[in-house]
PDB file of C-alpha atoms in Angstrom:
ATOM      1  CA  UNK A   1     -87.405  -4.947  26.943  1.00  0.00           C
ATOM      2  CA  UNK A   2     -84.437  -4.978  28.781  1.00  0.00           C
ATOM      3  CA  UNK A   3     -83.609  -8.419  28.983  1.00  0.00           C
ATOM      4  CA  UNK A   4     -84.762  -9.042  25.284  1.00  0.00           C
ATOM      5  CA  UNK A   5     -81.850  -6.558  24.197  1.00  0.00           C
ATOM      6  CA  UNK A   6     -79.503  -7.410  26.577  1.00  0.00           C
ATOM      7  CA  UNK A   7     -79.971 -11.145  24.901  1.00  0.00           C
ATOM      8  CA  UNK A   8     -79.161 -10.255  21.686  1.00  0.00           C
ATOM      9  CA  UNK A   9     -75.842  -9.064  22.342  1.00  0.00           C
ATOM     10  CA  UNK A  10     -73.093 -11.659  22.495  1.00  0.00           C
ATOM     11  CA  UNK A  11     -70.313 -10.077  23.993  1.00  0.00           C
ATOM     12  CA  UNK A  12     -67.163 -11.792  22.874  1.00  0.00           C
ATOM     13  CA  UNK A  13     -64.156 -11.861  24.259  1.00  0.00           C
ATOM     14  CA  UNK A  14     -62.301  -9.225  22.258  1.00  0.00           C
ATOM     15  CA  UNK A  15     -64.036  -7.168  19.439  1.00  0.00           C
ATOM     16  CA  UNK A  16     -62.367  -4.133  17.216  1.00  0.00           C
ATOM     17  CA  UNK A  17     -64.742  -1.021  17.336  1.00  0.00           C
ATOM     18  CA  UNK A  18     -65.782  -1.333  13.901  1.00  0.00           C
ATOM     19  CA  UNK A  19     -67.400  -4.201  14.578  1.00  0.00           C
ATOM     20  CA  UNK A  20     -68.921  -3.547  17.880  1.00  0.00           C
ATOM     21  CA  UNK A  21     -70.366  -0.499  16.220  1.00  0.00           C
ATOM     22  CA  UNK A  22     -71.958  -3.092  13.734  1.00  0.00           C
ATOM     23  CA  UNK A  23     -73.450  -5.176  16.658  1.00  0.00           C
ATOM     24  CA  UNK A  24     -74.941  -2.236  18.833  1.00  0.00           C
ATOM     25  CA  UNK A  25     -76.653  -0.424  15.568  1.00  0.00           C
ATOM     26  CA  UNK A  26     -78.721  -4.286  15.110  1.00  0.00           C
ATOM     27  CA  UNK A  27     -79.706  -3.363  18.820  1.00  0.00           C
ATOM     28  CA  UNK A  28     -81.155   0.086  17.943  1.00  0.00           C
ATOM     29  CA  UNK A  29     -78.559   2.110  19.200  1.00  0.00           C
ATOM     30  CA  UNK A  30     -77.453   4.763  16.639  1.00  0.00           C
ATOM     31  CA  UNK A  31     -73.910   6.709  15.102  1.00  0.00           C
ATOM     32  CA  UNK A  32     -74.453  10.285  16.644  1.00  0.00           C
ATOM     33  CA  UNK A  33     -71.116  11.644  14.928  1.00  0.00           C
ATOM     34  CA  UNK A  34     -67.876  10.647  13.981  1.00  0.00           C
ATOM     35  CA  UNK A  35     -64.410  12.625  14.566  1.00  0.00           C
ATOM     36  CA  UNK A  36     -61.531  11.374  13.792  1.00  0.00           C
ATOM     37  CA  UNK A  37     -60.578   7.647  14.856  1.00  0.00           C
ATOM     38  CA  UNK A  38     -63.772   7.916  17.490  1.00  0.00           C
ATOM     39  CA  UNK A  39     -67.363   7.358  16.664  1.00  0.00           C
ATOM     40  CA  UNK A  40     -69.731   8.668  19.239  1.00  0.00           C
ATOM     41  CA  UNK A  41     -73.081   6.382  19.912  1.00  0.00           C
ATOM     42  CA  UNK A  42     -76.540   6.859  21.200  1.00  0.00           C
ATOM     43  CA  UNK A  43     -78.659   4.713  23.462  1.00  0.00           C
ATOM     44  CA  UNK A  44     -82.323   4.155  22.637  1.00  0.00           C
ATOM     45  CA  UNK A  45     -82.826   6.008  25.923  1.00  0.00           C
ATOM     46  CA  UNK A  46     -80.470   9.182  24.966  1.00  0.00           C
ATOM     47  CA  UNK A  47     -77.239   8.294  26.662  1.00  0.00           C
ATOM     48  CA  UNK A  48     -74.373   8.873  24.480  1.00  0.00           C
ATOM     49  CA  UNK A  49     -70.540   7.240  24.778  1.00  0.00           C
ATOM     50  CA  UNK A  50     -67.554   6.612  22.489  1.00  0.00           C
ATOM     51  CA  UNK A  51     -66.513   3.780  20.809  1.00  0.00           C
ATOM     52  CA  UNK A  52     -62.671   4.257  19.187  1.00  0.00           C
ATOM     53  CA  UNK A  53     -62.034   2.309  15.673  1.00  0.00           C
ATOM     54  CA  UNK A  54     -59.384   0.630  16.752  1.00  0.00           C
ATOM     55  CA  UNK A  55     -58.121  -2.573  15.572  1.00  0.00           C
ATOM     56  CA  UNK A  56     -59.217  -4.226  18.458  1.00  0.00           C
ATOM     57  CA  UNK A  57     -59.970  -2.439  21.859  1.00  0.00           C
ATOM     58  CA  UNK A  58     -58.207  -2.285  25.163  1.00  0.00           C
ATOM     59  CA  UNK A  59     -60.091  -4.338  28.067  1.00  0.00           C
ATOM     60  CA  UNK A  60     -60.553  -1.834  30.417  1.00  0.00           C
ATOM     61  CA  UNK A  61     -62.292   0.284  27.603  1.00  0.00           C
ATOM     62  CA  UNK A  62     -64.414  -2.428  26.269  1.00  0.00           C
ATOM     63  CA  UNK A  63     -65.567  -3.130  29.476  1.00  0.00           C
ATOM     64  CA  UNK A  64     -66.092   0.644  30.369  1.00  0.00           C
ATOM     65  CA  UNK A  65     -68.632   0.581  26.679  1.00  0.00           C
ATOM     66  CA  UNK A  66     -70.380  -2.695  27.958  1.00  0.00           C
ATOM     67  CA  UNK A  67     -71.706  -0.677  30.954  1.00  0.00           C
ATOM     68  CA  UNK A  68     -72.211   2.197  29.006  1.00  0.00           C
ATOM     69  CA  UNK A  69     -74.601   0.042  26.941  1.00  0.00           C
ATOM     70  CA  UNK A  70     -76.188  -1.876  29.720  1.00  0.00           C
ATOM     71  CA  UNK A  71     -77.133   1.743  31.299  1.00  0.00           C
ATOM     72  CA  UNK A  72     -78.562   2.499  27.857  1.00  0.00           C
ATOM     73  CA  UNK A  73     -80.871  -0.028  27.554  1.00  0.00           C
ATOM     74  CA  UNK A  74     -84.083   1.176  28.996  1.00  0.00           C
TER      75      UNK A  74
END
């Protein structure tokens, strides 16, 4: 199941949070809670992380949520 997921996502270069939010939700992961200018996301396999709604997101962030979401994925 893994490597079915982890072939649907497309990760491009840059991304804003809103729409990586949009891309991990077609995935099954799911909103958990929002606060503020930070939505907070859950893994089909419980983990949770944060993805900020910014415009478009730092690199060393996005790259910190791509490993959040590969350590999701059961």
């Amino acid at each position: 199941m893994k490597k079915a997921v982890l072939s649907q996502l497309k990760w491009p270069k840059t991304i804003s949070g809103k729409d990586l939010i949009k891309m991990l939700k077609k995935v099954g992961f799911e909103e958990v809670r929002q606060k503020g200018s930070h939505v907070t996301m859950k893994g089909p396999n419980g983990n949770t992380f944060t993805v900020p709604l910014h415009k478009e997101l730092a690199k060393g962030t996005y790259n910190s949520i791509k490993k959040s979401v590969e350590n999701s994925i059961v």
